[in-house]
Short mmCIF file of N, CA and C in Angstrom, two decimals:
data_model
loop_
_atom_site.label_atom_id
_atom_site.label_comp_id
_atom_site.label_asym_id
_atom_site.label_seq_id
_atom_site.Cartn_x
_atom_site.Cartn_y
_atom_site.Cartn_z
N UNK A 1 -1.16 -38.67 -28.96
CA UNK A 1 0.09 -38.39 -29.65
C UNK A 1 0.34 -36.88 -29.66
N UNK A 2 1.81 -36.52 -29.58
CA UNK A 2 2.13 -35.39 -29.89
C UNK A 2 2.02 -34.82 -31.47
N UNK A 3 1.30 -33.74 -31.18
CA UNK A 3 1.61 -32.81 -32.66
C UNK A 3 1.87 -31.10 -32.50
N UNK A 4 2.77 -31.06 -33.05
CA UNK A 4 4.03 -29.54 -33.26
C UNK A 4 3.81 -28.86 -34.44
N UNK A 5 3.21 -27.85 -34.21
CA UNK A 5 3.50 -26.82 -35.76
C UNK A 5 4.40 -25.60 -34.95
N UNK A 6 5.08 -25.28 -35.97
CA UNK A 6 6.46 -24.11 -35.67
C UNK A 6 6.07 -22.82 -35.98
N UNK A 7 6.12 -21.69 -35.93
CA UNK A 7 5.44 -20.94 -35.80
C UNK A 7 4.34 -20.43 -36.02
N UNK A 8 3.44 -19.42 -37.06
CA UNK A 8 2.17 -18.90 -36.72
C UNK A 8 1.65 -20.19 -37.33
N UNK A 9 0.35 -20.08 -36.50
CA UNK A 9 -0.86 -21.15 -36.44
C UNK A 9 -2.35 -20.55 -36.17
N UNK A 10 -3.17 -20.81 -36.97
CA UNK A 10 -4.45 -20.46 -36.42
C UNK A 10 -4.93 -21.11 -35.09
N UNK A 11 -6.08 -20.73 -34.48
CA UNK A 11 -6.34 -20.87 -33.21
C UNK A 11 -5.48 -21.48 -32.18
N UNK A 12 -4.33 -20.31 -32.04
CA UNK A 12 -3.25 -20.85 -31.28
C UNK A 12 -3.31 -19.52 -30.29
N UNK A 13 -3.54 -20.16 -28.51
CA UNK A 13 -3.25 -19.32 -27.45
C UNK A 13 -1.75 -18.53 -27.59
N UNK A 14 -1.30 -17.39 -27.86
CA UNK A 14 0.23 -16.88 -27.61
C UNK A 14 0.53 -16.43 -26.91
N UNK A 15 -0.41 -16.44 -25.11
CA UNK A 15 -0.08 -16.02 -24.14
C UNK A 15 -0.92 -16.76 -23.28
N UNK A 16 -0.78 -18.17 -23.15
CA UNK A 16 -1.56 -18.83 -22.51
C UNK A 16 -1.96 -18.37 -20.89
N UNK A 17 -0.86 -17.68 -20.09
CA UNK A 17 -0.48 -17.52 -18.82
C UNK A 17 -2.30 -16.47 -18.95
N UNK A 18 -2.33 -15.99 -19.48
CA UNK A 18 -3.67 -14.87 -19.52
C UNK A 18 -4.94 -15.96 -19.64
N UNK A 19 -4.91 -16.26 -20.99
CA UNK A 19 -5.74 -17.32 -21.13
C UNK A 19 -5.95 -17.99 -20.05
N UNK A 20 -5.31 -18.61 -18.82
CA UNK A 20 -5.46 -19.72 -17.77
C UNK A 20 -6.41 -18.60 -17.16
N UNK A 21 -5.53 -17.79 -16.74
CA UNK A 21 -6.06 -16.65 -15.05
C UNK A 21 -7.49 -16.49 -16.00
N UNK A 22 -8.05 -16.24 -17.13
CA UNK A 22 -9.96 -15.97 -17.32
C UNK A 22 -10.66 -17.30 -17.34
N UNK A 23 -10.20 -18.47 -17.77
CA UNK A 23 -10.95 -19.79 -17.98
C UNK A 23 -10.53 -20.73 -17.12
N UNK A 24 -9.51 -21.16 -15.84
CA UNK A 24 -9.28 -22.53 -15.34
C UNK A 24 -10.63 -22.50 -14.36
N UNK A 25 -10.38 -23.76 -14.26
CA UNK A 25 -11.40 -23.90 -13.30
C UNK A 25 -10.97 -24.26 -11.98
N UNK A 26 -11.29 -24.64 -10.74
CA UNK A 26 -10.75 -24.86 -9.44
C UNK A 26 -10.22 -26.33 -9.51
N UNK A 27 -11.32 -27.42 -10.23
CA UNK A 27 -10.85 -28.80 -10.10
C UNK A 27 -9.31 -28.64 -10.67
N UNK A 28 -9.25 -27.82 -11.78
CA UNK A 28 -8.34 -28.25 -12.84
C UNK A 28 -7.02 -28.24 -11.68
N UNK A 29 -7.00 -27.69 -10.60
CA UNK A 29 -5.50 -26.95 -9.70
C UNK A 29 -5.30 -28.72 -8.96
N UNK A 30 -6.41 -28.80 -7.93
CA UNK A 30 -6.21 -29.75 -7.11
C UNK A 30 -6.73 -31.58 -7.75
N UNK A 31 -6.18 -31.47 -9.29
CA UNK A 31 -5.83 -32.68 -9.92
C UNK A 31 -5.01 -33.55 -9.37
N UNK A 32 -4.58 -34.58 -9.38
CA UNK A 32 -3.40 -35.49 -8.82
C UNK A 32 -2.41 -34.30 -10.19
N UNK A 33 -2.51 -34.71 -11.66
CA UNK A 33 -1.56 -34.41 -12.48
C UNK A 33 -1.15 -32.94 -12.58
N UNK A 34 -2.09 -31.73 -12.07
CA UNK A 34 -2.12 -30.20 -11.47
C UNK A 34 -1.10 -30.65 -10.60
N UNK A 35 -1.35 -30.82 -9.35
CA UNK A 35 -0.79 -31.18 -8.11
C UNK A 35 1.09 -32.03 -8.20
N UNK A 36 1.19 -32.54 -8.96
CA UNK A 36 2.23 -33.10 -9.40
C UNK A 36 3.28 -32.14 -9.73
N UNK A 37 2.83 -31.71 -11.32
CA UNK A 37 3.15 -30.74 -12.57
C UNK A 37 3.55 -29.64 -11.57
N UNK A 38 2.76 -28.65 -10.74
CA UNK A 38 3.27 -27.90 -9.40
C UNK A 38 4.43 -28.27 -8.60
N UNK A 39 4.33 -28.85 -8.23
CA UNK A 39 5.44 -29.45 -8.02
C UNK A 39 6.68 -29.70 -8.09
N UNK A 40 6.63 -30.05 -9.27
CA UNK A 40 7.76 -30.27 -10.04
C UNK A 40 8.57 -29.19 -10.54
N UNK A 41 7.60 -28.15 -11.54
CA UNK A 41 7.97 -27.28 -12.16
C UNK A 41 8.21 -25.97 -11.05
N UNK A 42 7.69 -25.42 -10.36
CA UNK A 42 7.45 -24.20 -9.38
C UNK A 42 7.92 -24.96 -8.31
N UNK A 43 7.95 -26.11 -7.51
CA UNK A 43 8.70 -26.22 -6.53
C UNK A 43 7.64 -26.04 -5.13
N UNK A 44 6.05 -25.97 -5.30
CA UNK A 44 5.11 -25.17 -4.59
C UNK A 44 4.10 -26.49 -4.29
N UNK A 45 3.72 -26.44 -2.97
CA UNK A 45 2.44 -27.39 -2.83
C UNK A 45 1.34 -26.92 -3.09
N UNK A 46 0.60 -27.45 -3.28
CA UNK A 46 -1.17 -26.83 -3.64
C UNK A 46 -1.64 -27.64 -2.26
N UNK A 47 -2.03 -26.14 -1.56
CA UNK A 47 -2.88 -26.66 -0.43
C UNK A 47 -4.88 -26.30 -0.58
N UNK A 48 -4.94 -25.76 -1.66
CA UNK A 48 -5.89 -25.81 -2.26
C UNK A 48 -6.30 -25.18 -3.79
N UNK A 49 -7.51 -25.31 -3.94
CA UNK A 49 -7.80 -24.82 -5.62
C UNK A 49 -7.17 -23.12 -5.65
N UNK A 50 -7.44 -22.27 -4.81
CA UNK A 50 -7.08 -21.39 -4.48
C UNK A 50 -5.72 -20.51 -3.43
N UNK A 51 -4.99 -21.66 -2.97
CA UNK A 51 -3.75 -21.50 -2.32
C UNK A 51 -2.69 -22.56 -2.63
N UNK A 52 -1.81 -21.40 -3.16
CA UNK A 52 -0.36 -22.60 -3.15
C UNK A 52 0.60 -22.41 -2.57
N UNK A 53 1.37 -22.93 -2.00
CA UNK A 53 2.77 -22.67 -1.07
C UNK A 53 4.08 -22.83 -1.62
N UNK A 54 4.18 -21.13 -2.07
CA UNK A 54 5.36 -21.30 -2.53
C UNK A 54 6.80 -21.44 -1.57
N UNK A 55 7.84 -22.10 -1.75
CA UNK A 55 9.40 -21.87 -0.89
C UNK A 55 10.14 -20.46 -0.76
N UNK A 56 9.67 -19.99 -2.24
CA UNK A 56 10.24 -18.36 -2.27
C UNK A 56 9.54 -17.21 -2.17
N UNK A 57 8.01 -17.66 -2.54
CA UNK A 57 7.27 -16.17 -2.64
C UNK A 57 6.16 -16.39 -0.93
N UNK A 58 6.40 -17.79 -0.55
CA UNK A 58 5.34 -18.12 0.17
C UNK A 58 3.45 -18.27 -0.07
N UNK A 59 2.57 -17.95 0.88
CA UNK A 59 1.71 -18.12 -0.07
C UNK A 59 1.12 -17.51 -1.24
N UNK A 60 0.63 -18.02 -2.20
CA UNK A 60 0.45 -17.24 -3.22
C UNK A 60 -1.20 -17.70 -3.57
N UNK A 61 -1.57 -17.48 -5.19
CA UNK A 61 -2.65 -17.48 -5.25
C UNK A 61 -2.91 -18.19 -6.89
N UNK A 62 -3.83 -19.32 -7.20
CA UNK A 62 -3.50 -20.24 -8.54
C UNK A 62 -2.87 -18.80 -9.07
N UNK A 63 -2.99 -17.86 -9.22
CA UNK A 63 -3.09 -17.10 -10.54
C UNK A 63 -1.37 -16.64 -10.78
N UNK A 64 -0.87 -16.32 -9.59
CA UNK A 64 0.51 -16.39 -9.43
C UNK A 64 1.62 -17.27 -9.88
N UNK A 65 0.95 -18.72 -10.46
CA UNK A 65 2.07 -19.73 -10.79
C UNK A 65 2.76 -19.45 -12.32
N UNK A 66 3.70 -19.80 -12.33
CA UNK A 66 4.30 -19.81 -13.58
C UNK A 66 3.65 -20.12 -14.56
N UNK A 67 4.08 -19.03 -15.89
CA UNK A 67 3.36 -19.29 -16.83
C UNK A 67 3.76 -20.99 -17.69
N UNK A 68 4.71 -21.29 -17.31
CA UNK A 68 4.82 -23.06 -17.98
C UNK A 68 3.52 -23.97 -17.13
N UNK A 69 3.53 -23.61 -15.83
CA UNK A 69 3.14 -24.56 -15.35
C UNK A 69 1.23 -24.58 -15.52
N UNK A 70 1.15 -22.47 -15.66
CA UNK A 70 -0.48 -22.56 -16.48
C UNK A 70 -0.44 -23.11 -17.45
N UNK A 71 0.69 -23.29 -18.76
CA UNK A 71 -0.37 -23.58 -19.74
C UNK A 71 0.31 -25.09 -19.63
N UNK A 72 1.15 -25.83 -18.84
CA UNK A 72 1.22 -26.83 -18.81
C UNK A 72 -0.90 -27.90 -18.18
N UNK A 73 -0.96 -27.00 -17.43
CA UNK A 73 -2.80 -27.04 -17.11
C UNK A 73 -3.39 -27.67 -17.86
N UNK A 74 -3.39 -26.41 -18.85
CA UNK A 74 -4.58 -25.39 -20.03
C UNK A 74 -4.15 -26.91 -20.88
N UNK A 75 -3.07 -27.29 -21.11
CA UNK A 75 -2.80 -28.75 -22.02
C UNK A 75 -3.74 -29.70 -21.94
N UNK A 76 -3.37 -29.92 -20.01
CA UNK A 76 -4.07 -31.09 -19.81
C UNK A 76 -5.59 -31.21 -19.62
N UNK A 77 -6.29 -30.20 -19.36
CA UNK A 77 -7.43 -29.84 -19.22
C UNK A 77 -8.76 -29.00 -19.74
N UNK A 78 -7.99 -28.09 -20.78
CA UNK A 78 -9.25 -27.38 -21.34
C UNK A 78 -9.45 -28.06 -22.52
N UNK A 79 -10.76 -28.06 -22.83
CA UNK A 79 -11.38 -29.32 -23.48
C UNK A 79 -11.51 -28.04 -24.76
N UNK A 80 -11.04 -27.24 -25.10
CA UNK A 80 -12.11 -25.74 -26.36
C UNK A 80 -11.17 -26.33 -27.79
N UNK A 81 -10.51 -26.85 -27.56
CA UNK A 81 -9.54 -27.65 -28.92
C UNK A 81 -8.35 -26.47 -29.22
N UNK A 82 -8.32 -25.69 -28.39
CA UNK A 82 -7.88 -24.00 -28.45
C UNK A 82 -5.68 -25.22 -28.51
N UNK A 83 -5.02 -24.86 -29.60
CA UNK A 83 -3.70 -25.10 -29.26
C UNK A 83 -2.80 -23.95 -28.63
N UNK A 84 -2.30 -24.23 -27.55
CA UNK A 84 -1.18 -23.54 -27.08
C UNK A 84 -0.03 -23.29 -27.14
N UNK A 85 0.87 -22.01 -26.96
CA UNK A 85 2.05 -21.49 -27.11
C UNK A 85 3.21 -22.39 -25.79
N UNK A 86 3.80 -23.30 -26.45
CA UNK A 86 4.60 -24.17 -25.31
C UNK A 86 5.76 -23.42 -25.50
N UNK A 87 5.82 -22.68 -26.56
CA UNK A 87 7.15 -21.50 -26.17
C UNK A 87 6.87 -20.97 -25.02
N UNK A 88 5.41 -20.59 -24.19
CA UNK A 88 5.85 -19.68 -22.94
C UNK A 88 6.19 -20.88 -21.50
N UNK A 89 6.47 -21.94 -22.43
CA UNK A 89 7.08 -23.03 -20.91
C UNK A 89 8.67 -23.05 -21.23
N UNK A 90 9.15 -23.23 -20.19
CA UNK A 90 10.66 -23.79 -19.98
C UNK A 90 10.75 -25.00 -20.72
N UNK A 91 12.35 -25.47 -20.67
CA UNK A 91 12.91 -27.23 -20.89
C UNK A 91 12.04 -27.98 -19.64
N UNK A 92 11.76 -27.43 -18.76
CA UNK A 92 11.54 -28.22 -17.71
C UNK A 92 9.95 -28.78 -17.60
N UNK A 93 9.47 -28.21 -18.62
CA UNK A 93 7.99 -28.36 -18.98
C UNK A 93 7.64 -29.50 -19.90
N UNK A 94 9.17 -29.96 -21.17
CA UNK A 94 9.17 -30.86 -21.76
C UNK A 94 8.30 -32.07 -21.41
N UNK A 95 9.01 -32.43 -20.01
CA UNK A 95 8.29 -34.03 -19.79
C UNK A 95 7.29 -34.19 -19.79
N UNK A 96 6.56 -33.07 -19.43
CA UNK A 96 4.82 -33.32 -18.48
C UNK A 96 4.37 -32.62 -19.95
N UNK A 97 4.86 -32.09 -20.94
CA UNK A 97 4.43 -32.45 -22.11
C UNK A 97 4.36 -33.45 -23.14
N UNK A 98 4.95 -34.66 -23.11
CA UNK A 98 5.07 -35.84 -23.37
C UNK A 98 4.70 -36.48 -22.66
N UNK A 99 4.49 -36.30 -21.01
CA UNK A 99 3.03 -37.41 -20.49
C UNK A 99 1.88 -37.04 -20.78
N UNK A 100 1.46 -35.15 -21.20
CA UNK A 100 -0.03 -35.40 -21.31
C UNK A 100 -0.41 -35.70 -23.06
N UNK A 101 0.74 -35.91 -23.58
CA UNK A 101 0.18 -36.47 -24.96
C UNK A 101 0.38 -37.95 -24.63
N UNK A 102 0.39 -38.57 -23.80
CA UNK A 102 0.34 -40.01 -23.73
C UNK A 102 -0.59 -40.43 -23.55
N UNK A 103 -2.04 -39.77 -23.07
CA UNK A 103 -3.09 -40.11 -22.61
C UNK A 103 -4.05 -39.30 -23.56
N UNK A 104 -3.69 -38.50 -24.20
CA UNK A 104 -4.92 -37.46 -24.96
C UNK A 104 -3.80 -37.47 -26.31
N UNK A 105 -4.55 -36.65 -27.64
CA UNK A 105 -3.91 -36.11 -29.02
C UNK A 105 -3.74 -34.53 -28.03
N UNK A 106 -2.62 -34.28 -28.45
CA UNK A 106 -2.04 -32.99 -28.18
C UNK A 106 -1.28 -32.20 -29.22
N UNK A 107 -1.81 -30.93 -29.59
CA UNK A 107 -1.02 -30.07 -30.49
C UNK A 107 -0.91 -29.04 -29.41
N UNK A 108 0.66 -28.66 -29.93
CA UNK A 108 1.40 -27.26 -29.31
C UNK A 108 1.84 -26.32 -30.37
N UNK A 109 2.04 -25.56 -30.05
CA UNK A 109 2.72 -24.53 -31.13
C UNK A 109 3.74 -24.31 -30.47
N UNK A 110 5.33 -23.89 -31.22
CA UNK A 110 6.45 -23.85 -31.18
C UNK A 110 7.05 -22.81 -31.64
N UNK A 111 7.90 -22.19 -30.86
CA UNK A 111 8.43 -20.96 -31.63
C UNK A 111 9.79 -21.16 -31.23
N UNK A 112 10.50 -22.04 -30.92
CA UNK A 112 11.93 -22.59 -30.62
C UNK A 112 11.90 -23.77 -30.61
N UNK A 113 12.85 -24.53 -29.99
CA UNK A 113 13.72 -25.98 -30.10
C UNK A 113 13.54 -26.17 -28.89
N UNK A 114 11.79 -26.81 -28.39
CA UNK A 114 12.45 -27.24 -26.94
C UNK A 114 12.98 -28.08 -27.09
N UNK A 115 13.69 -28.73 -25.79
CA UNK A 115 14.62 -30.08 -25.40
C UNK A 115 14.08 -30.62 -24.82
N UNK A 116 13.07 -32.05 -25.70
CA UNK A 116 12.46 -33.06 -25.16
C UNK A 116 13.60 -34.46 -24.33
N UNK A 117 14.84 -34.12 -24.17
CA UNK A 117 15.42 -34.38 -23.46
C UNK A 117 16.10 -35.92 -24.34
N UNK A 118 17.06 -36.87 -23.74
CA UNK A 118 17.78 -37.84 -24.40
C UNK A 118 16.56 -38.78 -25.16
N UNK A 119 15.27 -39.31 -24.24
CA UNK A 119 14.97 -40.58 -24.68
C UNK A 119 14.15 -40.66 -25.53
N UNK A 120 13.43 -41.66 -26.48
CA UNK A 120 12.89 -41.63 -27.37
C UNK A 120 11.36 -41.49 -27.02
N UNK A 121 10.76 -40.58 -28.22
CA UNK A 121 9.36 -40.01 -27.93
C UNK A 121 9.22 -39.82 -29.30
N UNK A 122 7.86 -39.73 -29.70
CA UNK A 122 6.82 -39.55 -30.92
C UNK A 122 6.28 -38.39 -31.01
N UNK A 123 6.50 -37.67 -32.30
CA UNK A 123 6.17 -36.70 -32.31
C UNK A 123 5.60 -36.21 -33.67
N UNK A 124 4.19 -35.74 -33.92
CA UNK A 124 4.19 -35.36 -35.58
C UNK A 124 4.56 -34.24 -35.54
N UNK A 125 5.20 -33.55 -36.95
CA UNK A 125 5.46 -32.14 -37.26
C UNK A 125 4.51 -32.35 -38.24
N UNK A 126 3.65 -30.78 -37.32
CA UNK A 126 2.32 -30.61 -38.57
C UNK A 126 2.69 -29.93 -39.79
N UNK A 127 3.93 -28.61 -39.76
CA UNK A 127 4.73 -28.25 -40.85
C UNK A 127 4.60 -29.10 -42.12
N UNK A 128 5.03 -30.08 -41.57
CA UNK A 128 5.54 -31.14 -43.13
C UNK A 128 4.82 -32.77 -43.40
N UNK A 129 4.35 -33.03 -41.51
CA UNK A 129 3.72 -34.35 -41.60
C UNK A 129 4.16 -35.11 -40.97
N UNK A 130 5.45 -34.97 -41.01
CA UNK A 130 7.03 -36.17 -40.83
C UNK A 130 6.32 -36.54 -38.97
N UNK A 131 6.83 -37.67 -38.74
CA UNK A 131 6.79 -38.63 -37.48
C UNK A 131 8.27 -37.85 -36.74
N UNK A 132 8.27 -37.67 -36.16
CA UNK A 132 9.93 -38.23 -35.46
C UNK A 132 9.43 -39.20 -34.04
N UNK A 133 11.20 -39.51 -33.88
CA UNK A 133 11.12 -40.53 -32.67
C UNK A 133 12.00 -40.50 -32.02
N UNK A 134 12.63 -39.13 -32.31
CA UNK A 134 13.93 -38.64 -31.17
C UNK A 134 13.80 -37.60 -31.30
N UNK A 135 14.77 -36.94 -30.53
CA UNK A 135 15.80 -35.51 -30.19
C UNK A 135 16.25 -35.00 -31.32
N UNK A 136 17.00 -36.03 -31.60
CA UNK A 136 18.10 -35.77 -33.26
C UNK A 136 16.88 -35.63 -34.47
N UNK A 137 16.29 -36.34 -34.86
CA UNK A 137 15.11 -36.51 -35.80
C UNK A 137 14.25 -34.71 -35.72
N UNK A 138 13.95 -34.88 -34.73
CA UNK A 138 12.98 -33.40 -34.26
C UNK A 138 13.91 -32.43 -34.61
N UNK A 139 15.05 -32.35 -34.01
CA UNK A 139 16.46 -30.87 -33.92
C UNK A 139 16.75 -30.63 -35.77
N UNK A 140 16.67 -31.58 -36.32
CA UNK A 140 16.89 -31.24 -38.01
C UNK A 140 15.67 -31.08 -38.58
N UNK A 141 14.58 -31.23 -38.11
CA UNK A 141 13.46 -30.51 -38.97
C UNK A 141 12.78 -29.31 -37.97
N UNK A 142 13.01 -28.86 -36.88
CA UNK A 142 12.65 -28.01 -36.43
C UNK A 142 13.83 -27.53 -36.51
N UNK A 143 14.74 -27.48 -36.84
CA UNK A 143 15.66 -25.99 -37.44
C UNK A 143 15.18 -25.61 -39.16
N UNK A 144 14.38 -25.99 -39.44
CA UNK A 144 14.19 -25.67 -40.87
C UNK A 144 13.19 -24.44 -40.57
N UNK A 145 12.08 -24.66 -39.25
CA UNK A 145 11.17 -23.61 -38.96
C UNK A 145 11.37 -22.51 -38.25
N UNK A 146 12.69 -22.65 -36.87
CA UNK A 146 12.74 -21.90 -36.06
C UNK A 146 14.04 -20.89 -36.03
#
């Protein structure tokens, strides 16, 4: 399940993109869900743990990828219980943040209103406790924090 606290939080990464480049590991890149998440978000193939192919920058190097798509990673993979700053991801990071809380408990920290987009999703706000199960539900109690 998803869980959201809105701004300061103890043991919360606030620059995950740093955090990735000292701790990922090589498996973590050439995952099926790494490999995907790349994809999607950056637009780049992973032709290995250490090379990715970007369309615009060409090849590059893990450490080069967008900071959504590191700590979109650092979500799915670092096991330190460490919660991350999903403020340094885009809207476009939303989804593959609601698939990796589908398979694991996931807390993020929040410092805006992302847009988990139209459809219905579960979400605790650690703020207050409250469940939501939409867009609308989430947008009126995360304007109380952000």
């Amino acid at each position: 399940m998803l869980s959201i606290f809105f701004g300061n939080a103890d043991n919360t990464i606030y620059h995950p993109p740093t955090y990735f480049d000292n701790t990922y590991e090589d498996n973590w890149i050439t995952a099926p869900l790494s490999v995907e998440m790349i994809k999607d978000v950056d637009k780049s193939e992973v032709v290995g743990p250490h090379l990715i192919q970007s369309p615009v920058l060409g090849p590059i190097s893990t450490k080069e990828l967008s900071g959504g798509v590191k700590t979109l990673i650092l979500m799915a993979f670092d096991e330190t219980g460490k919660v991350f700053n999903a403020s340094a991801c885009g809207n476009n990071c939303a989804k593959w943040i609601l698939k990796i809380a589908e398979s694991k408990d996931l807390t993020i920290n929040l410092r805006h209103v992302m847009d988990f987009g139209d459809g219905d999703f579960k979400a605790r706000i650690l703020n207050n406790g409250i469940v939501v199960n939409s867009m609308k539900e989430y947008v009126e109690i995360a304007g109380e924090y952000v």
